[in-house]
Amino acid sequence: MTSKTIFSIFLFFSLYCNLQFITETPLRKKIVDKDFKYEFYVTKKIPEIRANRTYYWFKGGAIHTSEYGISGEVLNDDFEKFYLNNQIAEKGKFNKGLKVGVWKNWHPNGKLSTYQYYDEGIKNGAFYKYNENGILVEKGKYRRDKKQGEWINLISKDTVVFKKGEVFVSKEKTKTTKEDLKKKEGKTKPNFFKRLFHKKNKPTKENETSKSKKDNVNPREKEKSKEGKGFFKRLFSKKQKTDDQLKN
């Protein structure tokens, strides 16, 4: 093999590599709509479409989103969105039309609004939300695009547990709640009957007054009363004897 042939092969290989690099280098785009300014990169290389993913692509001077297909240049590499006053509004990165890595959003005053991690177009990882004063108000995490584990609202001090995107209540907690309710009902019934019998046996004011009057009677009057009763008893006894004698 002559040196001329070797040089030709080397030159062809270099040109091929440079051409490949040029065709795969993302193209920078700048667009503006009524609310925001955008700066991003696109590539004409069509990626393999994956299910349950949201793809971002550019066509006709605007950014579009779709699932299970694209019809334009896909967004790739760095992405930035600005308010019309050039204040940063959103920043992240694309890989073949899919969001990847950390994505951040900002309030118009420059305070961080949200922090979210993406894995090949799917929310997967930590999530933080801040108010306009930059104070953390909510935090949690996603697993495969669904809320998972504890989500804490730092304003209301509430904690909600999620499992595969749905609010999760453990069976043990439900069982404990039912047992506590039964115990509570069991305690309530004896107390009800106890109060009922207590009311029945409780002396009334009239009974107490009558008893009090009896206790306060003068001893002499008690004796006179007894003597009076004895007198009438003897009188009726004598009358009964007289009647018996007359009959006989």
PDB file of C-alpha atoms in Angstrom:
ATOM      1  CA  MET A   1       0.000   0.000   0.000  1.00  0.00           C
ATOM      2  CA  THR A   2       1.481   3.299  -1.147  1.00  0.00           C
ATOM      3  CA  SER A   3       1.666   6.411   0.971  1.00  0.00           C
ATOM      4  CA  LYS A   4      -0.770   8.072  -1.418  1.00  0.00           C
ATOM      5  CA  THR A   5      -3.395   5.432  -0.719  1.00  0.00           C
ATOM      6  CA  ILE A   6      -2.891   5.691   3.022  1.00  0.00           C
ATOM      7  CA  PHE A   7      -3.293   9.473   2.848  1.00  0.00           C
ATOM      8  CA  SER A   8      -6.515   9.128   0.838  1.00  0.00           C
ATOM      9  CA  ILE A   9      -7.988   6.715   3.406  1.00  0.00           C
ATOM     10  CA  PHE A  10      -7.032   9.025   6.281  1.00  0.00           C
ATOM     11  CA  LEU A  11      -8.543  12.049   4.523  1.00  0.00           C
ATOM     12  CA  PHE A  12     -11.786  10.196   3.811  1.00  0.00           C
ATOM     13  CA  PHE A  13     -12.071   9.022   7.414  1.00  0.00           C
ATOM     14  CA  SER A  14     -11.475  12.559   8.737  1.00  0.00           C
ATOM     15  CA  LEU A  15     -14.108  14.052   6.438  1.00  0.00           C
ATOM     16  CA  TYR A  16     -16.600  11.371   7.459  1.00  0.00           C
ATOM     17  CA  CYS A  17     -16.049  12.021  11.163  1.00  0.00           C
ATOM     18  CA  ASN A  18     -16.407  15.785  10.713  1.00  0.00           C
ATOM     19  CA  LEU A  19     -19.577  15.363   8.680  1.00  0.00           C
ATOM     20  CA  GLN A  20     -21.017  13.022  11.313  1.00  0.00           C
ATOM     21  CA  PHE A  21     -20.208  15.553  14.057  1.00  0.00           C
ATOM     22  CA  ILE A  22     -21.834  18.395  12.107  1.00  0.00           C
ATOM     23  CA  THR A  23     -25.042  16.471  11.419  1.00  0.00           C
ATOM     24  CA  GLU A  24     -25.409  15.431  15.089  1.00  0.00           C
ATOM     25  CA  THR A  25     -24.562  18.822  16.607  1.00  0.00           C
ATOM     26  CA  PRO A  26     -27.760  20.412  18.064  1.00  0.00           C
ATOM     27  CA  LEU A  27     -28.941  23.584  16.376  1.00  0.00           C
ATOM     28  CA  ARG A  28     -29.562  26.592  18.611  1.00  0.00           C
ATOM     29  CA  LYS A  29     -32.986  28.238  18.509  1.00  0.00           C
ATOM     30  CA  LYS A  30     -34.380  31.481  19.954  1.00  0.00           C
ATOM     31  CA  ILE A  31     -38.103  32.229  19.964  1.00  0.00           C
ATOM     32  CA  VAL A  32     -40.494  34.596  21.739  1.00  0.00           C
ATOM     33  CA  ASP A  33     -44.213  34.378  22.520  1.00  0.00           C
ATOM     34  CA  LYS A  34     -46.573  36.735  24.382  1.00  0.00           C
ATOM     35  CA  ASP A  35     -45.341  35.550  27.804  1.00  0.00           C
ATOM     36  CA  PHE A  36     -41.795  34.171  27.552  1.00  0.00           C
ATOM     37  CA  LYS A  37     -38.524  34.029  25.649  1.00  0.00           C
ATOM     38  CA  TYR A  38     -36.918  30.664  24.855  1.00  0.00           C
ATOM     39  CA  GLU A  39     -33.381  29.540  24.103  1.00  0.00           C
ATOM     40  CA  PHE A  40     -32.776  25.866  23.322  1.00  0.00           C
ATOM     41  CA  TYR A  41     -31.168  23.349  20.997  1.00  0.00           C
ATOM     42  CA  VAL A  42     -32.708  20.884  18.560  1.00  0.00           C
ATOM     43  CA  THR A  43     -31.559  17.939  16.527  1.00  0.00           C
ATOM     44  CA  LYS A  44     -32.986  16.451  13.348  1.00  0.00           C
ATOM     45  CA  LYS A  45     -32.051  12.957  14.437  1.00  0.00           C
ATOM     46  CA  ILE A  46     -35.258  11.037  15.137  1.00  0.00           C
ATOM     47  CA  PRO A  47     -35.046   9.081  18.405  1.00  0.00           C
ATOM     48  CA  GLU A  48     -36.592   5.721  19.159  1.00  0.00           C
ATOM     49  CA  ILE A  49     -40.038   6.482  20.597  1.00  0.00           C
ATOM     50  CA  ARG A  50     -40.711   5.083  24.060  1.00  0.00           C
ATOM     51  CA  ALA A  51     -44.116   4.488  25.624  1.00  0.00           C
ATOM     52  CA  ASN A  52     -45.585   6.717  28.339  1.00  0.00           C
ATOM     53  CA  ARG A  53     -43.166   9.560  27.668  1.00  0.00           C
ATOM     54  CA  THR A  54     -43.810  13.204  26.797  1.00  0.00           C
ATOM     55  CA  TYR A  55     -41.618  14.351  23.889  1.00  0.00           C
ATOM     56  CA  TYR A  56     -40.757  17.994  23.186  1.00  0.00           C
ATOM     57  CA  TRP A  57     -40.166  19.062  19.605  1.00  0.00           C
ATOM     58  CA  PHE A  58     -39.928  22.239  17.544  1.00  0.00           C
ATOM     59  CA  LYS A  59     -41.838  23.157  14.396  1.00  0.00           C
ATOM     60  CA  GLY A  60     -43.332  26.284  12.861  1.00  0.00           C
ATOM     61  CA  GLY A  61     -41.628  28.615  15.309  1.00  0.00           C
ATOM     62  CA  ALA A  62     -43.154  26.959  18.401  1.00  0.00           C
ATOM     63  CA  ILE A  63     -42.449  24.167  20.879  1.00  0.00           C
ATOM     64  CA  HIS A  64     -44.852  21.225  20.854  1.00  0.00           C
ATOM     65  CA  THR A  65     -45.367  18.174  23.084  1.00  0.00           C
ATOM     66  CA  SER A  66     -46.778  14.742  22.298  1.00  0.00           C
ATOM     67  CA  GLU A  67     -46.715  11.071  23.270  1.00  0.00           C
ATOM     68  CA  TYR A  68     -45.937   8.071  21.058  1.00  0.00           C
ATOM     69  CA  GLY A  69     -44.654  10.227  18.228  1.00  0.00           C
ATOM     70  CA  ILE A  70     -43.036  13.477  17.062  1.00  0.00           C
ATOM     71  CA  SER A  71     -43.331  15.661  13.977  1.00  0.00           C
ATOM     72  CA  GLY A  72     -40.422  18.058  13.991  1.00  0.00           C
ATOM     73  CA  GLU A  73     -36.948  18.698  15.340  1.00  0.00           C
ATOM     74  CA  VAL A  74     -36.621  17.242  18.848  1.00  0.00           C
ATOM     75  CA  LEU A  75     -35.265  19.374  21.677  1.00  0.00           C
ATOM     76  CA  ASN A  76     -31.840  18.270  22.813  1.00  0.00           C
ATOM     77  CA  ASP A  77     -29.307  19.549  25.363  1.00  0.00           C
ATOM     78  CA  ASP A  78     -29.716  22.802  27.361  1.00  0.00           C
ATOM     79  CA  PHE A  79     -33.034  24.617  27.634  1.00  0.00           C
ATOM     80  CA  GLU A  80     -33.784  28.045  29.146  1.00  0.00           C
ATOM     81  CA  LYS A  81     -37.005  30.034  29.423  1.00  0.00           C
ATOM     82  CA  PHE A  82     -37.147  33.702  30.446  1.00  0.00           C
ATOM     83  CA  TYR A  83     -39.800  36.206  31.435  1.00  0.00           C
ATOM     84  CA  LEU A  84     -40.088  39.127  29.031  1.00  0.00           C
ATOM     85  CA  ASN A  85     -37.929  41.207  31.401  1.00  0.00           C
ATOM     86  CA  ASN A  86     -35.162  38.588  30.905  1.00  0.00           C
ATOM     87  CA  GLN A  87     -35.651  37.145  34.408  1.00  0.00           C
ATOM     88  CA  ILE A  88     -35.024  33.384  34.357  1.00  0.00           C
ATOM     89  CA  ALA A  89     -38.267  31.349  34.483  1.00  0.00           C
ATOM     90  CA  GLU A  90     -37.222  27.741  33.800  1.00  0.00           C
ATOM     91  CA  LYS A  91     -34.035  25.809  33.201  1.00  0.00           C
ATOM     92  CA  GLY A  92     -33.212  22.195  32.442  1.00  0.00           C
ATOM     93  CA  LYS A  93     -31.873  19.745  29.914  1.00  0.00           C
ATOM     94  CA  PHE A  94     -33.293  17.497  27.192  1.00  0.00           C
ATOM     95  CA  ASN A  95     -32.030  14.240  25.790  1.00  0.00           C
ATOM     96  CA  LYS A  96     -33.596  13.327  22.445  1.00  0.00           C
ATOM     97  CA  GLY A  97     -36.799  15.177  23.259  1.00  0.00           C
ATOM     98  CA  LEU A  98     -37.122  13.973  26.867  1.00  0.00           C
ATOM     99  CA  LYS A  99     -36.498  15.941  30.059  1.00  0.00           C
ATOM    100  CA  VAL A 100     -33.531  14.639  32.044  1.00  0.00           C
ATOM    101  CA  GLY A 101     -31.765  15.604  35.264  1.00  0.00           C
ATOM    102  CA  VAL A 102     -32.692  18.546  37.468  1.00  0.00           C
ATOM    103  CA  TRP A 103     -35.312  21.024  36.282  1.00  0.00           C
ATOM    104  CA  LYS A 104     -35.926  24.301  38.085  1.00  0.00           C
ATOM    105  CA  ASN A 105     -38.647  26.951  37.868  1.00  0.00           C
ATOM    106  CA  TRP A 106     -38.548  30.492  39.248  1.00  0.00           C
ATOM    107  CA  HIS A 107     -41.128  33.055  40.350  1.00  0.00           C
ATOM    108  CA  PRO A 108     -41.141  36.399  38.470  1.00  0.00           C
ATOM    109  CA  ASN A 109     -39.260  37.961  41.405  1.00  0.00           C
ATOM    110  CA  GLY A 110     -36.352  35.544  40.935  1.00  0.00           C
ATOM    111  CA  LYS A 111     -37.168  33.271  43.882  1.00  0.00           C
ATOM    112  CA  LEU A 112     -37.001  29.541  43.222  1.00  0.00           C
ATOM    113  CA  SER A 113     -40.450  28.017  42.627  1.00  0.00           C
ATOM    114  CA  THR A 114     -39.933  24.271  42.070  1.00  0.00           C
ATOM    115  CA  TYR A 115     -37.127  21.732  41.956  1.00  0.00           C
ATOM    116  CA  GLN A 116     -37.774  18.442  40.162  1.00  0.00           C
ATOM    117  CA  TYR A 117     -35.631  15.543  38.949  1.00  0.00           C
ATOM    118  CA  TYR A 118     -36.415  13.728  35.688  1.00  0.00           C
ATOM    119  CA  ASP A 119     -35.216  10.364  34.418  1.00  0.00           C
ATOM    120  CA  GLU A 120     -35.699   9.949  30.643  1.00  0.00           C
ATOM    121  CA  GLY A 121     -38.871  12.053  30.617  1.00  0.00           C
ATOM    122  CA  ILE A 122     -40.318  10.682  33.856  1.00  0.00           C
ATOM    123  CA  LYS A 123     -40.473  12.389  37.249  1.00  0.00           C
ATOM    124  CA  ASN A 124     -38.291  10.266  39.448  1.00  0.00           C
ATOM    125  CA  GLY A 125     -36.792  11.590  42.659  1.00  0.00           C
ATOM    126  CA  ALA A 126     -36.991  14.586  44.940  1.00  0.00           C
ATOM    127  CA  PHE A 127     -39.518  17.397  44.529  1.00  0.00           C
ATOM    128  CA  TYR A 128     -39.475  20.749  46.338  1.00  0.00           C
ATOM    129  CA  LYS A 129     -41.919  23.640  46.104  1.00  0.00           C
ATOM    130  CA  TYR A 130     -41.271  27.199  47.347  1.00  0.00           C
ATOM    131  CA  ASN A 131     -43.477  30.258  47.754  1.00  0.00           C
ATOM    132  CA  GLU A 132     -42.731  33.715  46.333  1.00  0.00           C
ATOM    133  CA  ASN A 133     -40.620  34.510  49.401  1.00  0.00           C
ATOM    134  CA  GLY A 134     -38.359  31.543  48.739  1.00  0.00           C
ATOM    135  CA  ILE A 135     -39.705  29.554  51.713  1.00  0.00           C
ATOM    136  CA  LEU A 136     -40.115  25.805  51.280  1.00  0.00           C
ATOM    137  CA  VAL A 137     -43.840  24.941  51.445  1.00  0.00           C
ATOM    138  CA  GLU A 138     -43.996  21.350  50.180  1.00  0.00           C
ATOM    139  CA  LYS A 139     -41.646  18.447  49.649  1.00  0.00           C
ATOM    140  CA  GLY A 140     -41.846  14.828  48.585  1.00  0.00           C
ATOM    141  CA  LYS A 141     -40.612  12.426  45.956  1.00  0.00           C
ATOM    142  CA  TYR A 142     -41.749  10.705  42.779  1.00  0.00           C
ATOM    143  CA  ARG A 143     -41.205   7.157  41.625  1.00  0.00           C
ATOM    144  CA  ARG A 144     -41.832   6.501  37.952  1.00  0.00           C
ATOM    145  CA  ASP A 145     -43.946   9.642  37.548  1.00  0.00           C
ATOM    146  CA  LYS A 146     -46.146   8.939  40.612  1.00  0.00           C
ATOM    147  CA  LYS A 147     -46.048  10.327  44.128  1.00  0.00           C
ATOM    148  CA  GLN A 148     -44.395   7.921  46.542  1.00  0.00           C
ATOM    149  CA  GLY A 149     -43.804   7.935  50.298  1.00  0.00           C
ATOM    150  CA  GLU A 150     -44.281  10.915  52.599  1.00  0.00           C
ATOM    151  CA  TRP A 151     -45.390  14.251  51.170  1.00  0.00           C
ATOM    152  CA  ILE A 152     -45.152  17.063  53.693  1.00  0.00           C
ATOM    153  CA  ASN A 153     -46.990  20.382  53.581  1.00  0.00           C
ATOM    154  CA  LEU A 154     -44.880  22.684  55.729  1.00  0.00           C
ATOM    155  CA  ILE A 155     -47.606  25.345  55.908  1.00  0.00           C
ATOM    156  CA  SER A 156     -50.489  23.215  57.217  1.00  0.00           C
ATOM    157  CA  LYS A 157     -48.057  20.790  58.934  1.00  0.00           C
ATOM    158  CA  ASP A 158     -49.845  17.871  57.237  1.00  0.00           C
ATOM    159  CA  THR A 159     -48.137  14.680  56.111  1.00  0.00           C
ATOM    160  CA  VAL A 160     -49.729  12.397  53.522  1.00  0.00           C
ATOM    161  CA  VAL A 161     -48.305   9.003  52.585  1.00  0.00           C
ATOM    162  CA  PHE A 162     -48.592   7.909  48.952  1.00  0.00           C
ATOM    163  CA  LYS A 163     -48.144   4.509  47.362  1.00  0.00           C
ATOM    164  CA  LYS A 164     -47.978   4.398  43.566  1.00  0.00           C
ATOM    165  CA  GLY A 165     -49.635   7.792  43.321  1.00  0.00           C
ATOM    166  CA  GLU A 166     -52.536   7.044  45.676  1.00  0.00           C
ATOM    167  CA  VAL A 167     -53.058   7.989  49.317  1.00  0.00           C
ATOM    168  CA  PHE A 168     -51.941   5.027  51.427  1.00  0.00           C
ATOM    169  CA  VAL A 169     -53.497   3.930  54.753  1.00  0.00           C
ATOM    170  CA  SER A 170     -51.932   0.854  56.368  1.00  0.00           C
ATOM    171  CA  LYS A 171     -54.168  -2.078  57.388  1.00  0.00           C
ATOM    172  CA  GLU A 172     -52.633  -2.071  60.875  1.00  0.00           C
ATOM    173  CA  LYS A 173     -53.654   1.551  61.382  1.00  0.00           C
ATOM    174  CA  THR A 174     -57.216   0.789  60.224  1.00  0.00           C
ATOM    175  CA  LYS A 175     -57.393  -2.233  62.533  1.00  0.00           C
ATOM    176  CA  THR A 176     -56.126  -0.220  65.483  1.00  0.00           C
ATOM    177  CA  THR A 177     -58.710   2.469  64.822  1.00  0.00           C
ATOM    178  CA  LYS A 178     -61.547  -0.095  64.854  1.00  0.00           C
ATOM    179  CA  GLU A 179     -60.256  -1.658  68.090  1.00  0.00           C
ATOM    180  CA  ASP A 180     -60.029   1.749  69.736  1.00  0.00           C
ATOM    181  CA  LEU A 181     -63.601   2.482  68.663  1.00  0.00           C
ATOM    182  CA  LYS A 182     -64.853  -0.798  70.177  1.00  0.00           C
ATOM    183  CA  LYS A 183     -63.036  -0.090  73.440  1.00  0.00           C
ATOM    184  CA  LYS A 184     -64.524   3.362  73.522  1.00  0.00           C
ATOM    185  CA  GLU A 185     -68.035   1.981  72.958  1.00  0.00           C
ATOM    186  CA  GLY A 186     -67.457  -0.668  75.649  1.00  0.00           C
ATOM    187  CA  LYS A 187     -66.503   1.991  78.140  1.00  0.00           C
ATOM    188  CA  THR A 188     -69.488   4.138  77.246  1.00  0.00           C
ATOM    189  CA  LYS A 189     -72.168   1.483  77.933  1.00  0.00           C
ATOM    190  CA  PRO A 190     -71.244   0.743  81.596  1.00  0.00           C
ATOM    191  CA  ASN A 191     -71.061   4.444  82.252  1.00  0.00           C
ATOM    192  CA  PHE A 192     -74.579   4.859  80.824  1.00  0.00           C
ATOM    193  CA  PHE A 193     -76.084   2.161  83.077  1.00  0.00           C
ATOM    194  CA  LYS A 194     -74.119   3.378  86.023  1.00  0.00           C
ATOM    195  CA  ARG A 195     -75.588   6.835  85.589  1.00  0.00           C
ATOM    196  CA  LEU A 196     -79.063   5.331  85.131  1.00  0.00           C
ATOM    197  CA  PHE A 197     -78.986   3.345  88.406  1.00  0.00           C
ATOM    198  CA  HIS A 198     -77.352   6.222  90.188  1.00  0.00           C
ATOM    199  CA  LYS A 199     -80.307   8.421  89.267  1.00  0.00           C
ATOM    200  CA  LYS A 200     -82.764   5.708  90.391  1.00  0.00           C
ATOM    201  CA  ASN A 201     -81.155   5.276  93.798  1.00  0.00           C
ATOM    202  CA  LYS A 202     -80.525   8.930  94.359  1.00  0.00           C
ATOM    203  CA  PRO A 203     -82.894  10.326  97.028  1.00  0.00           C
ATOM    204  CA  THR A 204     -85.223  13.080  95.912  1.00  0.00           C
ATOM    205  CA  LYS A 205     -85.460  16.426  97.614  1.00  0.00           C
ATOM    206  CA  GLU A 206     -88.984  15.598  98.928  1.00  0.00           C
ATOM    207  CA  ASN A 207     -87.757  12.373 100.538  1.00  0.00           C
ATOM    208  CA  GLU A 208     -84.849  14.184 102.093  1.00  0.00           C
ATOM    209  CA  THR A 209     -87.176  16.929 103.400  1.00  0.00           C
ATOM    210  CA  SER A 210     -89.649  14.387 104.858  1.00  0.00           C
ATOM    211  CA  LYS A 211     -86.838  12.464 106.510  1.00  0.00           C
ATOM    212  CA  SER A 212     -85.391  15.672 107.863  1.00  0.00           C
ATOM    213  CA  LYS A 213     -88.780  16.643 109.411  1.00  0.00           C
ATOM    214  CA  LYS A 214     -89.115  13.239 111.052  1.00  0.00           C
ATOM    215  CA  ASP A 215     -85.637  13.498 112.507  1.00  0.00           C
ATOM    216  CA  ASN A 216     -86.375  16.981 113.885  1.00  0.00           C
ATOM    217  CA  VAL A 217     -89.577  15.997 115.851  1.00  0.00           C
ATOM    218  CA  ASN A 218     -89.415  16.809 119.635  1.00  0.00           C
ATOM    219  CA  PRO A 219     -88.858  13.662 121.775  1.00  0.00           C
ATOM    220  CA  ARG A 220     -91.765  14.681 124.117  1.00  0.00           C
ATOM    221  CA  GLU A 221     -94.100  14.939 121.169  1.00  0.00           C
ATOM    222  CA  LYS A 222     -92.977  11.464 120.091  1.00  0.00           C
ATOM    223  CA  GLU A 223     -93.833  10.118 123.578  1.00  0.00           C
ATOM    224  CA  LYS A 224     -97.243  11.873 123.586  1.00  0.00           C
ATOM    225  CA  SER A 225     -97.958  10.381 120.208  1.00  0.00           C
ATOM    226  CA  LYS A 226     -97.087   6.922 121.525  1.00  0.00           C
ATOM    227  CA  GLU A 227     -99.255   7.465 124.667  1.00  0.00           C
ATOM    228  CA  GLY A 228    -102.185   8.588 122.504  1.00  0.00           C
ATOM    229  CA  LYS A 229    -101.880   5.505 120.369  1.00  0.00           C
ATOM    230  CA  GLY A 230    -101.753   3.311 123.525  1.00  0.00           C
ATOM    231  CA  PHE A 231    -104.868   4.933 124.975  1.00  0.00           C
ATOM    232  CA  PHE A 232    -106.985   4.310 121.909  1.00  0.00           C
ATOM    233  CA  LYS A 233    -105.632   0.809 121.706  1.00  0.00           C
ATOM    234  CA  ARG A 234    -106.744   0.051 125.302  1.00  0.00           C
ATOM    235  CA  LEU A 235    -110.122   1.721 124.712  1.00  0.00           C
ATOM    236  CA  PHE A 236    -110.905  -0.370 121.674  1.00  0.00           C
ATOM    237  CA  SER A 237    -109.679  -3.471 123.484  1.00  0.00           C
ATOM    238  CA  LYS A 238    -112.151  -2.908 126.401  1.00  0.00           C
ATOM    239  CA  LYS A 239    -114.989  -2.249 123.978  1.00  0.00           C
ATOM    240  CA  GLN A 240    -114.251  -5.481 122.204  1.00  0.00           C
ATOM    241  CA  LYS A 241    -114.369  -7.434 125.499  1.00  0.00           C
ATOM    242  CA  THR A 242    -117.750  -5.840 126.457  1.00  0.00           C
ATOM    243  CA  ASP A 243    -119.246  -6.767 123.129  1.00  0.00           C
ATOM    244  CA  ASP A 244    -118.054 -10.334 123.544  1.00  0.00           C
ATOM    245  CA  GLN A 245    -119.642 -10.618 127.034  1.00  0.00           C
ATOM    246  CA  LEU A 246    -123.015  -9.295 125.775  1.00  0.00           C
ATOM    247  CA  LYS A 247    -123.025 -11.865 123.022  1.00  0.00           C
ATOM    248  CA  ASN A 248    -122.396 -14.643 125.520  1.00  0.00           C
TER     249      ASN A 248
END
